[in-house]
């Protein structure tokens, strides 16, 4: 076998990597890239990859892009894994870390997938890139499509996208289409229109996006000095990122770079928690949530396209899923901001909210190494931050007035 094959996750049917494909031509299930461990081990050993700067492309031997392809990159990845001693102490945990993916070029983890997905789009000779999005995918796609000289069409659910994300998609030159409906409906629309309108879809059903996003798991292990964490908490929306992390951890283990892998805990918002409900009910199939709702608009998704991949990831890793209230998400968001200086959007605080809930329930080994993935920057959704915070005080330009205000507040 070549180093990489594109395969159906259910029936194993092999597909041509040089044609756009998002689902199995035989059975309609999701596709994934599978790597040959022997060839990959050999290529990685020759590369001395850890001497390269930390980034997605540090791991290029494990990414299925042609060796002579031009790579469209803005130095994605290499984001900090922040040791959170204050938050850890608050929760009674010895070793808590936050992988702050808000530090990517467009402020979310999507950039890891987009650098690979857009590079693939160019390899395939596509000229138009498209997605449905709760905001971050559209911001990232718009930026990378511009970088690669592709036209870009983004479909967003009307009125439910953070202002920062909307500003990004507009500024980077995408054709922004507001759909009267939710994300699930917008995704269905873009998938069914793609072939007819000649658009390359860069939602997380695109297997090449996952290949970029999996590098975050390699990176976490490398940042821990060649070790896997014990637990990884991660928000689940459409289910692509949790599946990507699992792929990365499992590959790093299979290639012998690390021994072991974390239990992955997928966190959803209570109003949009079909995966958590499915695992709780021990059912074999996912029942979509018809009208998903949560303050964390990034994960306001009722019918996750990648549910099979994410359920497999949560089960095989020995983890599980959990649903948290909006109230707890906002509490976690504020705790990250005030105790560690990390400003995340609500979905980017959902993982910590899930951990807080598990701690409360007594379900956490307090001496474990625990990583929470914070998926997007707080500036993405300024309206939420402002509406949840105390209003600024207004005074005249006078010491007296300032003293009066501070004296009352600081003593
Ligand atoms: N966190 C943030 C900040 C997100 O933007 C998303 C997804 C997720 C978590 C969930 O990741 O879908 O791979 O399970 N945002 C997509 C978008 C849906 O359109 O930007 P997932």
CSV table of C-alpha atoms and ligand atoms in Angstrom, one decimal, residues 109-110 133-137 235-241 298-299 301 345 347 375-376, ligand 1:
chain,number,residue,atom,x,y,z
A,109,UNK,CA,-8.4,25.4,15.7
A,110,UNK,CA,-10.0,25.4,12.2
A,133,UNK,CA,-20.6,27.2,9.5
A,134,UNK,CA,-21.4,28.4,13.0
A,135,UNK,CA,-18.7,31.0,12.3
A,136,UNK,CA,-15.2,29.8,12.9
A,137,UNK,CA,-15.0,27.5,9.8
A,235,UNK,CA,-16.1,20.4,23.0
A,236,UNK,CA,-18.2,18.4,20.5
A,237,UNK,CA,-20.3,20.2,17.8
A,238,UNK,CA,-20.2,18.5,14.4
A,239,UNK,CA,-17.8,15.9,15.9
A,240,UNK,CA,-14.8,16.5,13.6
A,241,UNK,CA,-12.3,17.8,16.1
A,298,UNK,CA,-20.1,27.5,17.8
A,299,UNK,CA,-21.5,24.2,19.0
A,301,UNK,CA,-25.5,21.7,16.3
A,345,UNK,CA,-15.3,32.2,23.4
A,347,UNK,CA,-17.5,27.0,23.1
A,375,UNK,CA,-11.0,25.9,20.7
A,376,UNK,CA,-11.7,29.5,19.9
B,1,LIG,N1,-15.4,24.9,19.4
B,1,LIG,C1,-15.4,25.9,18.5
B,1,LIG,C2,-14.9,27.3,18.9
B,1,LIG,C3,-16.0,25.7,17.2
B,1,LIG,O1,-16.1,26.7,16.3
B,1,LIG,C4,-16.5,24.4,16.9
B,1,LIG,C5,-17.1,24.1,15.6
B,1,LIG,C6,-16.3,23.4,17.9
B,1,LIG,C7,-15.8,23.7,19.1
B,1,LIG,C8,-16.8,22.0,17.6
B,1,LIG,O2,-15.9,21.3,16.8
B,1,LIG,O3,-17.6,20.7,15.1
B,1,LIG,O4,-15.4,19.6,15.1
B,1,LIG,O5,-17.0,19.1,16.9
B,1,LIG,N2,-17.4,25.0,14.8
B,1,LIG,C9,-17.9,24.7,13.4
B,1,LIG,C10,-17.9,25.9,12.6
B,1,LIG,C11,-19.1,23.9,13.3
B,1,LIG,O6,-18.7,26.0,11.6
B,1,LIG,O7,-17.1,26.8,12.8
B,1,LIG,P1,-16.5,20.1,15.9
